[in-house]
PDB file of C-alpha atoms in Angstrom:
ATOM      1  CA  GLU A   1      -3.382  13.369   4.566  1.00 83.00           C
ATOM      2  CA  ASP A   2      -4.003  13.220   0.816  1.00 87.00           C
ATOM      3  CA  GLN A   3      -7.691  13.126  -0.136  1.00 92.00           C
ATOM      4  CA  VAL A   4      -9.481  12.515  -3.422  1.00 97.00           C
ATOM      5  CA  THR A   5     -13.222  12.978  -3.949  1.00 97.00           C
ATOM      6  CA  GLN A   6     -14.926  11.985  -7.176  1.00 98.00           C
ATOM      7  CA  SER A   7     -18.351  13.052  -8.350  1.00 97.00           C
ATOM      8  CA  PRO A   8     -20.864  11.987  -9.309  1.00 97.00           C
ATOM      9  CA  GLU A   9     -20.734   8.456  -7.880  1.00 97.00           C
ATOM     10  CA  ALA A  10     -22.730   7.207 -10.855  1.00 98.00           C
ATOM     11  CA  LEU A  11     -23.671   8.731 -14.181  1.00 98.00           C
ATOM     12  CA  ARG A  12     -26.001   7.466 -16.859  1.00 98.00           C
ATOM     13  CA  LEU A  13     -25.730   9.021 -20.324  1.00 97.00           C
ATOM     14  CA  GLN A  14     -27.332   8.392 -23.647  1.00 97.00           C
ATOM     15  CA  GLU A  15     -25.046   7.710 -26.570  1.00 97.00           C
ATOM     16  CA  GLY A  16     -23.761  11.041 -27.884  1.00 96.00           C
ATOM     17  CA  GLU A  17     -24.610  12.967 -24.708  1.00 97.00           C
ATOM     18  CA  SER A  18     -21.370  14.681 -23.610  1.00 97.00           C
ATOM     19  CA  SER A  19     -20.585  15.214 -19.924  1.00 98.00           C
ATOM     20  CA  SER A  20     -17.784  15.666 -17.393  1.00 98.00           C
ATOM     21  CA  LEU A  21     -16.559  13.741 -14.373  1.00 98.00           C
ATOM     22  CA  ASN A  22     -15.023  15.636 -11.468  1.00 98.00           C
ATOM     23  CA  CYS A  23     -12.061  14.798  -9.249  1.00 98.00           C
ATOM     24  CA  SER A  24     -11.346  17.160  -6.346  1.00 98.00           C
ATOM     25  CA  TYR A  25      -8.136  16.664  -4.435  1.00 96.00           C
ATOM     26  CA  THR A  26      -6.198  17.821  -1.406  1.00 93.00           C
ATOM     27  CA  VAL A  27      -2.527  16.929  -1.481  1.00 88.00           C
ATOM     28  CA  SER A  28       0.723  18.288  -0.148  1.00 83.00           C
ATOM     29  CA  GLY A  29       2.940  18.819  -3.169  1.00 84.00           C
ATOM     30  CA  LEU A  30       1.202  17.282  -6.173  1.00 87.00           C
ATOM     31  CA  ARG A  31       3.546  15.172  -8.241  1.00 86.00           C
ATOM     32  CA  GLY A  32       0.925  13.834 -10.638  1.00 90.00           C
ATOM     33  CA  LEU A  33      -2.796  13.245 -11.089  1.00 94.00           C
ATOM     34  CA  PHE A  34      -3.768   9.984 -12.756  1.00 94.00           C
ATOM     35  CA  TRP A  35      -6.948   8.863 -14.508  1.00 97.00           C
ATOM     36  CA  TYR A  36      -7.754   5.188 -14.946  1.00 97.00           C
ATOM     37  CA  ARG A  37     -10.606   3.240 -16.490  1.00 97.00           C
ATOM     38  CA  GLN A  38     -11.693   0.027 -14.772  1.00 97.00           C
ATOM     39  CA  ASP A  39     -14.003  -2.565 -16.303  1.00 96.00           C
ATOM     40  CA  PRO A  40     -15.747  -5.158 -14.093  1.00 94.00           C
ATOM     41  CA  GLY A  41     -13.364  -7.937 -13.132  1.00 92.00           C
ATOM     42  CA  LYS A  42     -10.347  -6.132 -14.570  1.00 94.00           C
ATOM     43  CA  GLY A  43      -7.463  -4.110 -13.256  1.00 95.00           C
ATOM     44  CA  PRO A  44      -7.329  -0.322 -13.748  1.00 96.00           C
ATOM     45  CA  GLU A  45      -6.313   0.676 -17.271  1.00 95.00           C
ATOM     46  CA  PHE A  46      -4.058   3.722 -17.464  1.00 93.00           C
ATOM     47  CA  LEU A  47      -5.515   6.713 -19.328  1.00 96.00           C
ATOM     48  CA  PHE A  48      -3.636   9.928 -18.455  1.00 93.00           C
ATOM     49  CA  THR A  49      -1.169  11.563 -16.103  1.00 92.00           C
ATOM     50  CA  LEU A  50      -1.355  15.329 -15.561  1.00 94.00           C
ATOM     51  CA  TYR A  51       1.450  17.168 -13.802  1.00 89.00           C
ATOM     52  CA  SER A  52       0.669  20.874 -13.595  1.00 91.00           C
ATOM     53  CA  ALA A  53      -2.312  23.217 -13.489  1.00 94.00           C
ATOM     54  CA  GLY A  54      -3.477  24.143 -16.953  1.00 96.00           C
ATOM     55  CA  GLU A  55      -2.320  20.900 -18.522  1.00 96.00           C
ATOM     56  CA  GLU A  56      -4.707  19.029 -20.836  1.00 97.00           C
ATOM     57  CA  LYS A  57      -4.471  15.603 -22.455  1.00 97.00           C
ATOM     58  CA  GLU A  58      -6.748  13.882 -24.964  1.00 97.00           C
ATOM     59  CA  LYS A  59      -7.369  10.335 -26.052  1.00 94.00           C
ATOM     60  CA  GLU A  60     -10.163   9.563 -28.505  1.00 95.00           C
ATOM     61  CA  ARG A  61     -13.389  10.835 -26.874  1.00 96.00           C
ATOM     62  CA  LEU A  62     -11.712  11.619 -23.537  1.00 98.00           C
ATOM     63  CA  LYS A  63     -10.062  14.844 -22.467  1.00 98.00           C
ATOM     64  CA  ALA A  64      -8.529  15.420 -19.038  1.00 98.00           C
ATOM     65  CA  THR A  65      -7.827  18.834 -17.562  1.00 98.00           C
ATOM     66  CA  LEU A  66      -6.156  19.928 -14.323  1.00 97.00           C
ATOM     67  CA  THR A  67      -6.444  22.938 -12.017  1.00 95.00           C
ATOM     68  CA  LYS A  68      -4.834  23.509  -8.621  1.00 92.00           C
ATOM     69  CA  LYS A  69      -7.790  21.925  -6.838  1.00 94.00           C
ATOM     70  CA  GLU A  70      -9.512  19.579  -9.254  1.00 97.00           C
ATOM     71  CA  SER A  71      -9.407  17.639 -12.480  1.00 98.00           C
ATOM     72  CA  PHE A  72     -12.120  17.005 -15.021  1.00 98.00           C
ATOM     73  CA  LEU A  73     -12.532  14.105 -17.386  1.00 98.00           C
ATOM     74  CA  HIS A  74     -14.625  15.301 -20.310  1.00 98.00           C
ATOM     75  CA  ILE A  75     -16.356  12.651 -22.403  1.00 97.00           C
ATOM     76  CA  THR A  76     -17.453  13.840 -25.831  1.00 97.00           C
ATOM     77  CA  ALA A  77     -20.191  11.969 -27.703  1.00 97.00           C
ATOM     78  CA  PRO A  78     -19.817   8.816 -25.586  1.00 97.00           C
ATOM     79  CA  LYS A  79     -20.517   5.335 -26.910  1.00 97.00           C
ATOM     80  CA  PRO A  80     -21.763   2.273 -24.991  1.00 97.00           C
ATOM     81  CA  GLU A  81     -18.207   0.889 -24.953  1.00 97.00           C
ATOM     82  CA  ASP A  82     -17.175   3.850 -22.777  1.00 97.00           C
ATOM     83  CA  SER A  83     -19.233   2.348 -19.937  1.00 98.00           C
ATOM     84  CA  ALA A  84     -16.862   1.636 -17.041  1.00 98.00           C
ATOM     85  CA  THR A  85     -15.738   2.986 -13.687  1.00 98.00           C
ATOM     86  CA  TYR A  86     -13.356   5.923 -13.997  1.00 98.00           C
ATOM     87  CA  LEU A  87     -10.850   6.293 -11.181  1.00 98.00           C
ATOM     88  CA  CYS A  88      -8.829   9.357 -10.266  1.00 97.00           C
ATOM     89  CA  ALA A  89      -5.661   9.180  -8.166  1.00 95.00           C
ATOM     90  CA  VAL A  90      -3.051  11.631  -6.895  1.00 93.00           C
ATOM     91  CA  GLN A  91       0.599  11.116  -6.235  1.00 88.00           C
ATOM     92  CA  ALA A  92       2.168  13.460  -3.715  1.00 83.00           C
ATOM     93  CA  GLY A  93       5.730  14.667  -3.492  1.00 70.00           C
ATOM     94  CA  ALA A  94       8.249  12.311  -1.973  1.00 61.00           C
ATOM     95  CA  TYR A  95      11.941  12.146  -1.379  1.00 59.00           C
ATOM     96  CA  LYS A  96      13.943  12.753  -4.530  1.00 61.00           C
ATOM     97  CA  GLY A  97      14.748   9.533  -6.296  1.00 61.00           C
ATOM     98  CA  THR A  98      11.829   7.545  -4.946  1.00 65.00           C
ATOM     99  CA  ALA A  99       8.279   7.137  -6.097  1.00 68.00           C
ATOM    100  CA  SER A 100       5.313   7.519  -3.798  1.00 76.00           C
ATOM    101  CA  LYS A 101       1.935   5.873  -3.512  1.00 86.00           C
ATOM    102  CA  LEU A 102      -1.179   6.767  -5.440  1.00 89.00           C
ATOM    103  CA  THR A 103      -4.216   7.800  -3.373  1.00 92.00           C
ATOM    104  CA  PHE A 104      -7.423   6.911  -5.195  1.00 96.00           C
ATOM    105  CA  GLY A 105     -10.963   8.212  -5.146  1.00 97.00           C
ATOM    106  CA  THR A 106     -13.887   5.794  -5.082  1.00 96.00           C
ATOM    107  CA  GLY A 107     -14.602   6.279  -8.771  1.00 97.00           C
ATOM    108  CA  THR A 108     -17.468   7.308 -11.016  1.00 98.00           C
ATOM    109  CA  ARG A 109     -19.516   4.485 -12.531  1.00 97.00           C
ATOM    110  CA  LEU A 110     -20.449   5.538 -16.047  1.00 98.00           C
ATOM    111  CA  GLN A 111     -23.169   3.834 -18.045  1.00 98.00           C
ATOM    112  CA  VAL A 112     -23.782   4.841 -21.657  1.00 98.00           C
ATOM    113  CA  THR A 113     -26.972   3.584 -23.231  1.00 97.00           C
ATOM    114  CA  LEU A 114     -28.174   3.490 -26.838  1.00 93.00           C
TER     115      LEU A 114
ATOM    116  CA  GLY B   1       5.363 -10.034 -21.304  1.00 53.00           C
ATOM    117  CA  ALA B   2       3.729  -6.855 -22.487  1.00 80.00           C
ATOM    118  CA  GLY B   3       1.907  -6.049 -19.264  1.00 94.00           C
ATOM    119  CA  VAL B   4       1.869  -6.681 -15.530  1.00 97.00           C
ATOM    120  CA  SER B   5       1.030 -10.309 -14.892  1.00 97.00           C
ATOM    121  CA  GLN B   6      -0.536 -11.599 -11.673  1.00 98.00           C
ATOM    122  CA  SER B   7      -1.238 -15.105 -10.451  1.00 97.00           C
ATOM    123  CA  PRO B   8      -3.368 -16.758  -9.392  1.00 98.00           C
ATOM    124  CA  ARG B   9      -6.250 -14.786 -10.830  1.00 97.00           C
ATOM    125  CA  TYR B  10      -8.655 -16.347  -8.380  1.00 97.00           C
ATOM    126  CA  LYS B  11      -7.972 -17.927  -5.005  1.00 98.00           C
ATOM    127  CA  VAL B  12     -10.363 -19.367  -2.460  1.00 98.00           C
ATOM    128  CA  ALA B  13      -8.743 -19.908   0.925  1.00 98.00           C
ATOM    129  CA  LYS B  14     -10.082 -21.381   4.110  1.00 98.00           C
ATOM    130  CA  ARG B  15      -9.856 -19.121   7.122  1.00 98.00           C
ATOM    131  CA  GLY B  16      -6.480 -19.588   8.773  1.00 98.00           C
ATOM    132  CA  GLN B  17      -4.753 -20.734   5.578  1.00 98.00           C
ATOM    133  CA  ASP B  18      -1.647 -18.955   4.242  1.00 98.00           C
ATOM    134  CA  VAL B  19      -1.732 -17.584   0.685  1.00 98.00           C
ATOM    135  CA  ALA B  20       0.911 -16.250  -1.707  1.00 98.00           C
ATOM    136  CA  LEU B  21       0.124 -13.935  -4.592  1.00 98.00           C
ATOM    137  CA  ARG B  22       2.644 -13.387  -7.370  1.00 98.00           C
ATOM    138  CA  CYS B  23       3.336 -10.334  -9.513  1.00 98.00           C
ATOM    139  CA  ASP B  24       5.456 -10.189 -12.666  1.00 98.00           C
ATOM    140  CA  PRO B  25       5.990  -6.500 -13.468  1.00 97.00           C
ATOM    141  CA  ILE B  26       6.698  -5.095 -16.897  1.00 95.00           C
ATOM    142  CA  SER B  27      10.293  -5.975 -17.789  1.00 94.00           C
ATOM    143  CA  GLY B  28      12.763  -3.365 -16.590  1.00 92.00           C
ATOM    144  CA  HIS B  29      10.311  -1.518 -14.375  1.00 93.00           C
ATOM    145  CA  VAL B  30      12.002  -0.199 -11.271  1.00 92.00           C
ATOM    146  CA  SER B  31       8.985   0.640  -9.152  1.00 92.00           C
ATOM    147  CA  LEU B  32       6.443  -1.925  -7.967  1.00 95.00           C
ATOM    148  CA  PHE B  33       3.319  -1.309  -5.901  1.00 95.00           C
ATOM    149  CA  TRP B  34       0.739  -3.541  -4.221  1.00 98.00           C
ATOM    150  CA  TYR B  35      -2.813  -2.343  -3.675  1.00 97.00           C
ATOM    151  CA  GLN B  36      -5.936  -3.847  -2.105  1.00 98.00           C
ATOM    152  CA  GLN B  37      -9.353  -3.121  -3.608  1.00 97.00           C
ATOM    153  CA  ALA B  38     -12.643  -3.872  -1.875  1.00 95.00           C
ATOM    154  CA  LEU B  39     -15.854  -4.111  -3.871  1.00 91.00           C
ATOM    155  CA  GLY B  40     -17.081  -0.680  -4.960  1.00 90.00           C
ATOM    156  CA  GLN B  41     -14.025   1.111  -3.602  1.00 94.00           C
ATOM    157  CA  GLY B  42     -10.880   2.572  -5.073  1.00 95.00           C
ATOM    158  CA  PRO B  43      -7.593   0.709  -4.620  1.00 96.00           C
ATOM    159  CA  GLU B  44      -5.856   1.197  -1.258  1.00 96.00           C
ATOM    160  CA  PHE B  45      -2.059   1.304  -1.061  1.00 95.00           C
ATOM    161  CA  LEU B  46      -0.285  -1.553   0.673  1.00 97.00           C
ATOM    162  CA  THR B  47       3.437  -1.347  -0.102  1.00 96.00           C
ATOM    163  CA  TYR B  48       6.069  -0.030  -2.530  1.00 93.00           C
ATOM    164  CA  PHE B  49       9.380  -1.450  -3.818  1.00 94.00           C
ATOM    165  CA  GLN B  50      12.139   0.324  -5.681  1.00 92.00           C
ATOM    166  CA  ASN B  51      14.094  -2.523  -7.218  1.00 94.00           C
ATOM    167  CA  GLU B  52      14.551  -4.976  -4.336  1.00 96.00           C
ATOM    168  CA  ALA B  53      14.204  -2.402  -1.580  1.00 94.00           C
ATOM    169  CA  GLN B  54      10.860  -2.108   0.201  1.00 95.00           C
ATOM    170  CA  LEU B  55      10.719   1.644   0.754  1.00 90.00           C
ATOM    171  CA  ASP B  56       7.174   2.001   2.039  1.00 91.00           C
ATOM    172  CA  LYS B  57       5.056  -0.600   3.812  1.00 92.00           C
ATOM    173  CA  SER B  58       2.819   1.811   5.647  1.00 92.00           C
ATOM    174  CA  GLY B  59      -0.363   0.414   4.078  1.00 94.00           C
ATOM    175  CA  LEU B  60       0.040  -3.208   5.167  1.00 97.00           C
ATOM    176  CA  PRO B  61      -2.955  -3.752   7.483  1.00 95.00           C
ATOM    177  CA  SER B  62      -1.310  -6.132   9.934  1.00 94.00           C
ATOM    178  CA  ASP B  63       1.797  -8.203  10.544  1.00 96.00           C
ATOM    179  CA  ARG B  64       0.040 -11.081   8.790  1.00 98.00           C
ATOM    180  CA  PHE B  65       0.823  -9.327   5.512  1.00 98.00           C
ATOM    181  CA  PHE B  66       4.323  -9.612   4.094  1.00 97.00           C
ATOM    182  CA  ALA B  67       5.757  -8.675   0.688  1.00 98.00           C
ATOM    183  CA  GLU B  68       9.101  -9.314  -0.952  1.00 98.00           C
ATOM    184  CA  ARG B  69      10.917  -8.643  -4.205  1.00 97.00           C
ATOM    185  CA  PRO B  70      14.280 -10.362  -3.661  1.00 96.00           C
ATOM    186  CA  GLU B  71      15.835  -9.852  -7.090  1.00 94.00           C
ATOM    187  CA  GLY B  72      14.155  -6.599  -8.017  1.00 93.00           C
ATOM    188  CA  SER B  73      11.785  -8.196 -10.493  1.00 95.00           C
ATOM    189  CA  VAL B  74       9.036 -10.653  -9.441  1.00 98.00           C
ATOM    190  CA  SER B  75       7.233  -9.827  -6.214  1.00 98.00           C
ATOM    191  CA  THR B  76       5.194 -11.960  -3.851  1.00 98.00           C
ATOM    192  CA  LEU B  77       2.543 -10.779  -1.406  1.00 98.00           C
ATOM    193  CA  LYS B  78       2.004 -13.284   1.384  1.00 98.00           C
ATOM    194  CA  ILE B  79      -0.919 -13.307   3.763  1.00 98.00           C
ATOM    195  CA  GLN B  80      -0.648 -15.544   6.793  1.00 98.00           C
ATOM    196  CA  ARG B  81      -3.585 -16.995   8.744  1.00 98.00           C
ATOM    197  CA  THR B  82      -6.134 -15.461   6.371  1.00 98.00           C
ATOM    198  CA  GLN B  83      -9.308 -13.949   7.783  1.00 97.00           C
ATOM    199  CA  GLN B  84     -12.607 -13.112   6.107  1.00 96.00           C
ATOM    200  CA  GLU B  85     -11.822  -9.400   6.063  1.00 96.00           C
ATOM    201  CA  ASP B  86      -8.835 -10.179   3.809  1.00 97.00           C
ATOM    202  CA  SER B  87     -11.256 -11.008   0.971  1.00 97.00           C
ATOM    203  CA  ALA B  88     -10.538  -8.455  -1.751  1.00 97.00           C
ATOM    204  CA  VAL B  89      -8.795  -7.963  -5.062  1.00 98.00           C
ATOM    205  CA  TYR B  90      -5.040  -7.564  -4.737  1.00 98.00           C
ATOM    206  CA  LEU B  91      -3.586  -5.409  -7.492  1.00 98.00           C
ATOM    207  CA  CYS B  92       0.030  -5.093  -8.510  1.00 98.00           C
ATOM    208  CA  ALA B  93       1.332  -2.097 -10.456  1.00 96.00           C
ATOM    209  CA  SER B  94       4.702  -1.135 -11.915  1.00 94.00           C
ATOM    210  CA  SER B  95       6.387   1.866 -13.475  1.00 91.00           C
ATOM    211  CA  ALA B  96       9.637   2.496 -15.289  1.00 88.00           C
ATOM    212  CA  GLY B  97      10.829   5.394 -13.179  1.00 76.00           C
ATOM    213  CA  THR B  98      10.725   6.858  -9.725  1.00 69.00           C
ATOM    214  CA  GLU B  99      10.067  10.516 -10.483  1.00 67.00           C
ATOM    215  CA  GLY B 100       9.372  12.763 -13.431  1.00 59.00           C
ATOM    216  CA  PRO B 101       7.014  11.867 -16.254  1.00 59.00           C
ATOM    217  CA  PHE B 102       6.081   8.214 -16.029  1.00 73.00           C
ATOM    218  CA  SER B 103       2.981   6.042 -16.107  1.00 84.00           C
ATOM    219  CA  ILE B 104       1.930   3.422 -13.579  1.00 89.00           C
ATOM    220  CA  TYR B 105       0.436   0.254 -15.040  1.00 93.00           C
ATOM    221  CA  PHE B 106      -1.750  -2.243 -13.199  1.00 96.00           C
ATOM    222  CA  GLY B 107      -2.236  -5.964 -13.584  1.00 97.00           C
ATOM    223  CA  GLU B 108      -5.612  -7.695 -13.688  1.00 96.00           C
ATOM    224  CA  GLY B 109      -5.505  -8.503  -9.998  1.00 97.00           C
ATOM    225  CA  SER B 110      -5.735 -11.581  -7.817  1.00 98.00           C
ATOM    226  CA  TRP B 111      -9.230 -12.126  -6.434  1.00 97.00           C
ATOM    227  CA  LEU B 112      -9.006 -13.593  -2.927  1.00 98.00           C
ATOM    228  CA  THR B 113     -12.039 -15.041  -1.192  1.00 97.00           C
ATOM    229  CA  VAL B 114     -11.621 -16.310   2.364  1.00 98.00           C
ATOM    230  CA  VAL B 115     -14.314 -18.741   3.493  1.00 97.00           C
TER     231      VAL B 115
END
C-alpha cells in the first residue's frame, strides 16, 4: 500500500527565515510526486510534479527536490503570503494508458509571521 | 472555463437526504478524479474516470456513493441516504493525460454538512 508521511505537521517561521518541508514516501513504482498548496476553504493549488530521483523544480521562493525515498520543499526567505498547508502526494505505476490515484499525506501547516 | 468548477460550493443536507455534487473539469481533460477531504486531513481518493469510463471506484466508502460521467465531460457524485459521517469536502480534479508528464488540477470543492 502506498504511504506518504509529511513532517513537520506544523511550522512557524519568521519572514525571511528559510526552511524545508519533508515528504517521505513508500510506493510501488513511482510515477510522479506532486506538491500542492492549500489555503483555508480552498481546493489544493498545483505547484510541482517531480518524476525521477535527482529532479528539481523551482517557482518563486519554492524549490522542490526528489530522492528515491523522499521529497523536500525548500522555502527561501518566506513571506506572510506563503502561509498555507502544503500537501504532498504520490502517484504509483498503473496499467499503460490509464492514470492512477494520488495518495496524499496529511500536510504541513506553515505560518509565516512578520 | 479556465479551471475545474464545482457546484454547489456549500450544501447542508438532512440525514437521510440524497445529494448530488457536480464537477465541470477543464475543457478537453481526459482524466477526472473525485476525492473526499476531512478537516485537517489530506484528500482521500474516491473514484477515477478516463473519459466516460469509470476505471477505478475502489475508494467509494459504501454503495450509497455513486459517480457518473456519461459524456466524458461533466461528472456527478451522488450520495444516497446521507449520514453524518459523510460530512466533508468533496474535491474534483482533472488532468489532460493519462500517463507521462501532466499536472492534476483541483476545483474549490463542495462542502457537505449533514445534520
